[in-house]
Structure formats: C-alpha cells, structure tokens
Coordinates of C-alpha atoms and ligand atoms in Angstrom, one line a residue:
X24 CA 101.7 -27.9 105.5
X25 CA 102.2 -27.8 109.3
X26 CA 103.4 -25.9 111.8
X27 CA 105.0 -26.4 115.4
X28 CA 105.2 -23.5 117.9
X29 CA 106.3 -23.5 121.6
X30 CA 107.5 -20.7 123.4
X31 CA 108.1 -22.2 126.8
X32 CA 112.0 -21.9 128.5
X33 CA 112.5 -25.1 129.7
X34 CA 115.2 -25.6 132.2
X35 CA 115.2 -29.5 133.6
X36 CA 118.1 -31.5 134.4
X37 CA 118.7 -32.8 139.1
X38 CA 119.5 -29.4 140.4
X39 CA 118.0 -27.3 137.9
X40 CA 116.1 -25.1 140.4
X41 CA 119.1 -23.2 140.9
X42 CA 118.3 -21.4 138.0
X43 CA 114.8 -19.9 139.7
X44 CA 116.5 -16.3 140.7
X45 CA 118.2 -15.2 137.6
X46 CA 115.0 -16.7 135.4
X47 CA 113.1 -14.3 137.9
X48 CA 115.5 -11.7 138.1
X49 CA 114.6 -8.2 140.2
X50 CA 110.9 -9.1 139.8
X51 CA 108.6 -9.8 142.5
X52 CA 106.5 -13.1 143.0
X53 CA 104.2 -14.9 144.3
X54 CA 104.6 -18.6 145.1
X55 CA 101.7 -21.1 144.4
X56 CA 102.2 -24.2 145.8
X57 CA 100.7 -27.8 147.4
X58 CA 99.9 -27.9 150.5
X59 CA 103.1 -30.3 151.4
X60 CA 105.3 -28.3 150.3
X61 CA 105.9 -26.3 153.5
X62 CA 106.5 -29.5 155.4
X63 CA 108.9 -31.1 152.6
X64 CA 111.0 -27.9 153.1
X65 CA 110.0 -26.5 149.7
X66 CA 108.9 -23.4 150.6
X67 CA 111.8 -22.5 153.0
X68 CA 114.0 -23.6 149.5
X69 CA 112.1 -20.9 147.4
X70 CA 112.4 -18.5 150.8
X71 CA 116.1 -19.0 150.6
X72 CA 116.5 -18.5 147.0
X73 CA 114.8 -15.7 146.1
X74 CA 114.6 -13.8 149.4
X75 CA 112.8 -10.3 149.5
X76 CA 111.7 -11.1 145.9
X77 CA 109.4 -13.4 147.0
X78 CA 106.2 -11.5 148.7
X79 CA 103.5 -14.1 149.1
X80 CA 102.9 -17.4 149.6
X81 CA 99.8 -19.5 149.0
X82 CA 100.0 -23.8 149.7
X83 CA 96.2 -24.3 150.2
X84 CA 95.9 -25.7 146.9
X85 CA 93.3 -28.1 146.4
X86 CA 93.4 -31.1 143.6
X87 CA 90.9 -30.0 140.7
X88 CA 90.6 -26.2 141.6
X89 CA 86.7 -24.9 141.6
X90 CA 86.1 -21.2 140.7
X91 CA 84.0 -20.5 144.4
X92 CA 87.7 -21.3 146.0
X93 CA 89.9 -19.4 143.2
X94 CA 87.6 -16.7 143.7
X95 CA 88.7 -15.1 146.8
X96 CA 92.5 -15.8 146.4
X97 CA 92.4 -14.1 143.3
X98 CA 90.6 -11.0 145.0
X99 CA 92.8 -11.2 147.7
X100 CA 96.5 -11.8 145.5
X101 CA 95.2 -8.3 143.2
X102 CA 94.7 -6.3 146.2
X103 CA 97.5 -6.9 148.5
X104 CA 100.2 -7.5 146.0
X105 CA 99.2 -5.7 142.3
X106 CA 102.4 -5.2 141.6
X107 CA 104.2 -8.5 141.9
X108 CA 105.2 -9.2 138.2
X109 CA 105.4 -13.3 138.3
X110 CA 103.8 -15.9 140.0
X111 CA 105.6 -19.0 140.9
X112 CA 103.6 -22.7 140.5
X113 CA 105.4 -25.0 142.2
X114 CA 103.6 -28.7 142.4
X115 CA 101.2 -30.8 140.2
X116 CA 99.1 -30.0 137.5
X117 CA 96.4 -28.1 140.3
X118 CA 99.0 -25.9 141.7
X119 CA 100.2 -24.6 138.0
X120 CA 96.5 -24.4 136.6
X121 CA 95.3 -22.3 139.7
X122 CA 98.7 -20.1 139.1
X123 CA 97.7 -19.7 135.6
X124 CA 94.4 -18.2 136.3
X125 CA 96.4 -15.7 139.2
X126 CA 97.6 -14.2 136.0
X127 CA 95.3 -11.7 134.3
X128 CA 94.4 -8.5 136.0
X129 CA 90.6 -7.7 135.4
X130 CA 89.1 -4.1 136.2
X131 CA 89.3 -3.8 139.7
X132 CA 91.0 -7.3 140.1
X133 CA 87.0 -8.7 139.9
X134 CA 87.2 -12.5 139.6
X135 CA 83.9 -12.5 137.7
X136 CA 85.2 -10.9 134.8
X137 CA 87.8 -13.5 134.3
X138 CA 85.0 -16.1 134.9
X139 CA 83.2 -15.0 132.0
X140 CA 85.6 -15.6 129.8
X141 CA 86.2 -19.2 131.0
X142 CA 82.5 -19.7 131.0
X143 CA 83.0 -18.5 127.1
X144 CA 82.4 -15.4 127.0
X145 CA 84.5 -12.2 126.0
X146 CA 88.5 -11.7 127.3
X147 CA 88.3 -9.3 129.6
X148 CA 89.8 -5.6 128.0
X149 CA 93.3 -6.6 129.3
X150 CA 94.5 -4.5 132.6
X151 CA 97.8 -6.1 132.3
X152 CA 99.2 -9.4 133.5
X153 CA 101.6 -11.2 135.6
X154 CA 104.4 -13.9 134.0
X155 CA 104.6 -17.4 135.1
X156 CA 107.2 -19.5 136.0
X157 CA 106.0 -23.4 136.7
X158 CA 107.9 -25.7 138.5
X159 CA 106.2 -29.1 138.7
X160 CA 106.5 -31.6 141.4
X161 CA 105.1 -34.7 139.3
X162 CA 105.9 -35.8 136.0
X163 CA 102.7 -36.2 134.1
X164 CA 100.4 -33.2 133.9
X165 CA 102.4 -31.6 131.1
X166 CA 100.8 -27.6 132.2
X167 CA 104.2 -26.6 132.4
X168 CA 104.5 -26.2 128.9
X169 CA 101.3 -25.8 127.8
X170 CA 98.7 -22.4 127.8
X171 CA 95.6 -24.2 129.2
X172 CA 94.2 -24.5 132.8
X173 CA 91.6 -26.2 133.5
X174 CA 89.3 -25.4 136.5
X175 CA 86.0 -26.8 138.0
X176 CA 82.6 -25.4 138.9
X177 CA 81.4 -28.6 140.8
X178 CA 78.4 -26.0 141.3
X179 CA 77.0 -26.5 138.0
X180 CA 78.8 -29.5 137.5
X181 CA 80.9 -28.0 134.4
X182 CA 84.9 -28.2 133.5
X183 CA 85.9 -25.0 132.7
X184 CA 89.3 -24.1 130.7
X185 CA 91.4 -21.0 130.6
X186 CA 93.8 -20.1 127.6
X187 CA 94.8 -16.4 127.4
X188 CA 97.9 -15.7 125.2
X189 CA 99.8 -14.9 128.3
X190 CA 99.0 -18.2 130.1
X191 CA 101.8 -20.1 128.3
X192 CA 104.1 -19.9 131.0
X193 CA 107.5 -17.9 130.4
X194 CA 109.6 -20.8 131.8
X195 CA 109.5 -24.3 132.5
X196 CA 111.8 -25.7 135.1
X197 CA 112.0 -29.4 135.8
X198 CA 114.2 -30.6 138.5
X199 CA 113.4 -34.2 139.0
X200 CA 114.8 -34.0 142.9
X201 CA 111.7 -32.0 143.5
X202 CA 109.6 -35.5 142.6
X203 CA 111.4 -38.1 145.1
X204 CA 108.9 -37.8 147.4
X205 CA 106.2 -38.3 145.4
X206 CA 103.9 -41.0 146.3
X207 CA 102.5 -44.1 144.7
X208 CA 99.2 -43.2 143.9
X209 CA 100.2 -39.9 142.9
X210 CA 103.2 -41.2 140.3
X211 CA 100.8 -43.2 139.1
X212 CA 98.0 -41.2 138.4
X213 CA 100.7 -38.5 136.7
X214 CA 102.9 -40.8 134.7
X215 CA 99.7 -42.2 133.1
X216 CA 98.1 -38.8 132.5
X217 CA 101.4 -38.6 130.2
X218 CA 101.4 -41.2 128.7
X219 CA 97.8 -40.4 127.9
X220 CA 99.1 -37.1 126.5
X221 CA 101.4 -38.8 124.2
X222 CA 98.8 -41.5 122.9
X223 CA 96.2 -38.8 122.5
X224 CA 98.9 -36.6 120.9
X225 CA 99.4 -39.4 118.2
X226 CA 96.3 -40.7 117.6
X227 CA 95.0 -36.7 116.7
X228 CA 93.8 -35.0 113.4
X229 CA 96.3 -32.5 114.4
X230 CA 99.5 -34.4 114.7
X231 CA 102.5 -33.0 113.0
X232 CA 106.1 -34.7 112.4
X233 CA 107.5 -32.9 115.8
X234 CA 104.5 -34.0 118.0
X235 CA 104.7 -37.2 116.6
X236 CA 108.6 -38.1 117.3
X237 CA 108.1 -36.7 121.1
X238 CA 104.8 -38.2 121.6
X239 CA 106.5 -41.6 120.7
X240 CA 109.5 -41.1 123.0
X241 CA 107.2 -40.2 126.0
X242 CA 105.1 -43.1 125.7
X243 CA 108.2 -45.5 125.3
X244 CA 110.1 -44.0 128.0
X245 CA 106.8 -43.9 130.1
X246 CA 106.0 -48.0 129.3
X247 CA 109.1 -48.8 130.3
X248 CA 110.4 -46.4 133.1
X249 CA 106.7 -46.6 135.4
X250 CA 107.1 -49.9 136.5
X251 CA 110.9 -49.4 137.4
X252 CA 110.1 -46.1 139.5
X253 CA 107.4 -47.9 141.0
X254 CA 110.0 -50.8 142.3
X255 CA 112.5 -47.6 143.1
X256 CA 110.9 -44.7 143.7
X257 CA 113.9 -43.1 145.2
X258 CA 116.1 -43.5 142.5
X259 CA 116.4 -39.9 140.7
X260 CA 117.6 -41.3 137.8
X261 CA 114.3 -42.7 137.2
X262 CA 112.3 -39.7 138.0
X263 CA 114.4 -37.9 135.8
X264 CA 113.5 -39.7 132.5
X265 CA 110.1 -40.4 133.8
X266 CA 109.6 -36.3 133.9
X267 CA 111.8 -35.8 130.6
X268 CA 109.1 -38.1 129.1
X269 CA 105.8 -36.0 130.6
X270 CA 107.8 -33.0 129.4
X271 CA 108.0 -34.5 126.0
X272 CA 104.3 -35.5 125.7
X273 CA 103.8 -32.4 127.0
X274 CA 105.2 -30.6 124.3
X275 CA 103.5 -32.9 122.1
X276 CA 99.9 -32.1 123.0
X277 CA 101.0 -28.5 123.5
X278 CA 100.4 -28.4 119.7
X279 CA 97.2 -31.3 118.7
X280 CA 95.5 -31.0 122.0
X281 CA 94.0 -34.0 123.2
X282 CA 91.6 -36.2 122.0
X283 CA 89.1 -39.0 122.8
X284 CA 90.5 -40.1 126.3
X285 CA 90.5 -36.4 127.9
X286 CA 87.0 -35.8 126.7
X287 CA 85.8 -39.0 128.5
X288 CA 87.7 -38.4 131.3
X289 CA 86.1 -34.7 132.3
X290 CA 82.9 -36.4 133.5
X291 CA 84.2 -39.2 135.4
X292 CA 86.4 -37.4 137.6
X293 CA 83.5 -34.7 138.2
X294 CA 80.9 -37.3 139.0
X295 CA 82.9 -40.6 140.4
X296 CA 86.2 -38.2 142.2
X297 CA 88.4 -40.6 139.9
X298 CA 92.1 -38.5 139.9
X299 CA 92.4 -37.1 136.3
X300 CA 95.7 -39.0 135.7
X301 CA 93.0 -42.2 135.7
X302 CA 90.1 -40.8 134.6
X303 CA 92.3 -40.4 131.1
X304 CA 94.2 -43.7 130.8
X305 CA 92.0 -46.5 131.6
X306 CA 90.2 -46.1 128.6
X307 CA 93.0 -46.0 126.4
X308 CA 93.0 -49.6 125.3
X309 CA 89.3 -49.4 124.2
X310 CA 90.7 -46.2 122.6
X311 CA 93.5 -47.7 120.6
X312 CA 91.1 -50.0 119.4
X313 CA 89.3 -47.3 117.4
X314 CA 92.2 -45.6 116.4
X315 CA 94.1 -48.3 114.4
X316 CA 93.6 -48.9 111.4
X317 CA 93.1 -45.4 109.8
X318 CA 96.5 -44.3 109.2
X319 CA 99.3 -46.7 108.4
X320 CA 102.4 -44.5 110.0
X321 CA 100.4 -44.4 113.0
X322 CA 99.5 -47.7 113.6
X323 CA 103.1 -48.5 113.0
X324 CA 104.5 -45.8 115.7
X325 CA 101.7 -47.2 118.6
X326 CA 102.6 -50.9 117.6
X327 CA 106.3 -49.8 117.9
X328 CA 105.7 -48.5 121.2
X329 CA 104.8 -52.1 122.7
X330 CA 107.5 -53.7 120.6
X331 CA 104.8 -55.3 118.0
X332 CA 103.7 -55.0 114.0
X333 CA 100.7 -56.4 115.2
X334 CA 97.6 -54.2 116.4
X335 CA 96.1 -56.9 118.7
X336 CA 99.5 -57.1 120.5
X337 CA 100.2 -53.6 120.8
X338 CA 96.5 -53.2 122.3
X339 CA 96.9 -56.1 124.9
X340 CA 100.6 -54.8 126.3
X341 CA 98.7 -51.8 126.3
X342 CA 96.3 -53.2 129.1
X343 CA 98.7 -55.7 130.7
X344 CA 101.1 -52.5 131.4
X345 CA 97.9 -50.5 133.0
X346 CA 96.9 -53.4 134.7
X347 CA 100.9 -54.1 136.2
X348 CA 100.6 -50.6 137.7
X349 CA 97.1 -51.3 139.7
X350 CA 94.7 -49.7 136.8
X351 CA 91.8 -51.8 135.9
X352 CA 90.8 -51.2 131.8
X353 CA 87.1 -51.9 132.6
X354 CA 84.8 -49.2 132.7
X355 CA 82.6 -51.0 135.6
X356 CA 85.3 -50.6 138.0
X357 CA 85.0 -47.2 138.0
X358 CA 81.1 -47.4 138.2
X359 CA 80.2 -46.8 134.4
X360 CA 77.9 -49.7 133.2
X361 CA 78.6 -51.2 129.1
X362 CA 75.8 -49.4 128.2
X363 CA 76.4 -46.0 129.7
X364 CA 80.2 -46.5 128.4
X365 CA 79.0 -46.9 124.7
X366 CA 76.9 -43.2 125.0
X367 CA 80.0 -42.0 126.4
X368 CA 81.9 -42.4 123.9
X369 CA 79.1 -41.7 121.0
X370 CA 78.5 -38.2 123.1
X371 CA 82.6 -37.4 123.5
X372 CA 83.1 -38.2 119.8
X373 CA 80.5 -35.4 118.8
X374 CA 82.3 -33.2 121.3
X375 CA 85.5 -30.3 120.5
X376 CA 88.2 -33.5 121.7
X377 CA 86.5 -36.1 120.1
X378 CA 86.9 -34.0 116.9
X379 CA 90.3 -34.5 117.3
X380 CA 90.4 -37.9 117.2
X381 CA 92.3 -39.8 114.4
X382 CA 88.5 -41.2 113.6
X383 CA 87.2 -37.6 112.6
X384 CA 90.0 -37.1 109.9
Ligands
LIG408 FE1 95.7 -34.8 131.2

C-alpha cells in the first residue's frame, strides 16, 4: 500500500506571476524577499500588482536563516501588521523558509514559543496563522512545495526544522522569467540541490510509484538541461525546464523526504560555509555507490538516468556531470579528511535521513 499527498497550487509556466493578485485576492500581505530583489525591479513588480494589498516589505534576507535574526522580524511583522492574512516568499530556498516560519501566531507573537517547537518541543496552542504564497527565484530548493523550513542556530551550532500543518504553502507559482538573472554559482548550487532531491527521493525507504516517475524526470531533465543553461543562461526556455524539473523533485521528496546526502550535508555547510545546494550533491557518487544493488527497479531507473544498464557507468557519468559543472566529488576539497568522511557517513546512517536510505529497508 502507498499513498501520495500534495496540496500545493502550483501555477508555473513564463509569465505566470500574473496570477499573484487573484491567488491573493482582497487579502493583505507581506512580501518576503532577497535582498536583490529591490534593485532587479522585483519589488516595484509585486508593488504594482497587488497595490494597497501589499503592507510590508522585508528584503534583508540572509542565505541559511539563524533564529537570533528571525527573531526580531517575527516580533516586529506580529505587532505592526497582525492582521495581514498571507505572506509572500519571493526568492530562494532562504527567502521561502524564513516566510514559512512568519506564519504561526504565538501568544503575544513571542518568537520563543515557536522556537520551542523547532527545538522539539510542544506546537505552540495555535493563535491562528497566516497563508503562504511562494514564489521562487531559483530552481532547485524545491520549499515551494514542500511543508518544511529549515533554520540555523549557528549559536549552538544546530539545524533546526519547522513543519506545522499550515507551513505547506497554499500556492506555488513558478515563473521561470523571475530566474534569468540568476548567477552561476547560484544555478549551480540550486539545480544540484534538485537533482539531489530527486536522487535522494529514489534511492528512499519511502519511495512510492508517483515520487519515483517525477524523481526520474527531474534528474534527467536536470543532467541534461545544467550544462546547457550554464552555456545560455539567458535563454528562458532553459530556465523553464530547469525549474519544471526542481518542481518535480520537489514534489517528489515532498512525500519520502530525503535521505543520506541531506543528512551529510547539515554539518558541512554549518562548519565549512559550503552553500547547501553543494553541501548535498558532492557526495552523491559515493552515495549511489551504496545504494545500488538493493533494489533491482531502482538500480535500473538511476542507471537509466545516465543512459547505462550498468552501475559503474551510471556512477562515473554521475561524477563526470558534477565535475563539468565546477563540483569536485572528493570530500578533501571541501576540507573533510577519508577518515572523518567514513564517521560521517557511519554517524548520518544512524541518524532520522539516513534511516531513509534505500540501505535501511
Ligand atoms: Fe536540499
């Protein structure tokens, strides 16, 4: 038995932010966005659109969100605007997690409340909530369509994560002009966190006949359309059915979650800065490694991916593609010696990812 459930309105398509005011309707909102979108215009755009319904605006998001800076915006967004219905995330995968945890109202709009939950303790009583609507700039982070946010307390040196039943966002809109400006690094840190999603989505103990067909159309279309942006990174076409793919593997690990790669990753970007898009995909070789070899369809859809029947093959396209795009596979590179790697992995394996690893079935 299986099931598959998303309830995410996804509108995505070259133009498809025209359909921001009638998803938001006569509510009010609050815009979350990055930092460049004031000077790429983007904010004036959302001004524009949505007019008097629009009654703040916050761009001083920073990449991996820690709770000392959430803190205050959140104190600051309950009190001068408690009754603004929906918040607007317009960027990456920062800019959507940091709207996802604007959402719940705690008693008295006290931040610490909601920090206890995320540091496991109990849901706040619920005081209410405010809707999202999430409108990603890059094609890779995949929070558009999923409930989770994940949030930093470099402090302690922990990864947090949120998940509320009302941090699934409402709707989804995808408008691939938004991503033309995107840079390099950025597309490729995104696109691989995608097609890490995908792989992770696949090889998973809880991988279901849905996740599996869009996990294996991400990665395809990922494989084959990074390189091609990367040659063309104006071309909208491409950005399109780069972001159609992140939206697919998004939708995949919506429902299995991830697995080996995203547990390894958490530490590496807290203690080395390595973007999160990396942090998750160099390791995917070694990864694929360990995952063939247990389940027969599987190994057949990751060698189909890479255009082999053969394991070996599949695993060294795997590395020449990350390599073609400026990502080096080896585990020293980012300052983790062999030995260290190998505890790594023992020590993610043991952890809530790693039990959803095709290995643990
Ligand atoms: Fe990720």
């Amino acid at each position: 038995m299986w099931s598959y459930h998303n309830p995410v309105d996804v509108h995505a398509g070259a133009g498809a932010l025209q359909a921001l005011p009638d998803l938001l309707g006569q509510r009010r909102a609050i815009l979350i966005a990055f930092p460049e979108a004031v000077a790429l215009g983007l904010v004036d755009r959302l001004r524009t659109l949505l007019q008097d319904r629009l009654v703040a605006v916050e761009t001083g998001i920073a990449p991996n969100p820690d709770v000392a800076w959430l803190a205050p915006m959140y104190e600051r967004l309950w009190r001068d605007h408690p009754d603004a219905e929906c918040v607007i995330a317009l960027g990456g995968g920062s800019a959507i997690d940091c709207a996802k945890v604007m959402l719940t109202r705690t008693q008295g709009g006290r931040f610490d409340a909601l920090l206890a939950a995320m540091q496991g303790g109990a849901l706040p009583p619920s005081q209410g909530h405010r809707q999202l609507i999430a409108v990603p700039t890059t094609a890779g982070t995949g929070s558009e369509v999923t409930p989770w946010a994940t949030v930093w307390d470099h402090a302690s040196g922990r990864k947090l994560s949120l998940h509320l039943p009302w941090t699934w966002p409402e709707a989804a809109v995808i408008d691939a002009t938004l991503m033309t400006t995107l840079p390099r690094a950025a597309t490729v840190a995104s696109g691989l966190d995608a097609l890490s999603h995908a792989l992770e989505s696949i090889w998973n103990v809880n991988r279901n006949p849905v996740s599996m067909a869009l996990a294996v159309t991400a990665a395809r279309r990922i494989v084959q359309v990074l390189p091609e942006l990367l040659a063309s990174p104006g071309r909208v076409d491409l950005r399109d059915h780069l972001a159609t793919a992140a939206l697919q593997a998004g939708l995949a690990f919506s429902n299995t979650r991830t697995a080996l790669a995203h547990s390894l990753s958490y530490d590496i970007t807290l203690e080395h800065g390595v973007a999160h898009g990396i942090a998750c995909s160099f390791s995917l070789p070694r990864i694929m490694t360990m995952a063939l070899g247990h389940d027969a369809d599987v190994d057949l859809h990751l060698c189909a991916i890479f255009h082999t029947h053969d394991g070996p093959t599949a695993i060294a396209g795997l590395t020449a593609f990350l390599e073609s795009v400026g990502v080096s596979t080896d585990p020293q590179h980012y300052g983790i010696s062999a030995g260290d790697w190998h505890h790594r992995i023992d020590d993610a394996l043991r952890g809530p990812r790693g039990r959803n690893f095709i290995t643990a079935a």
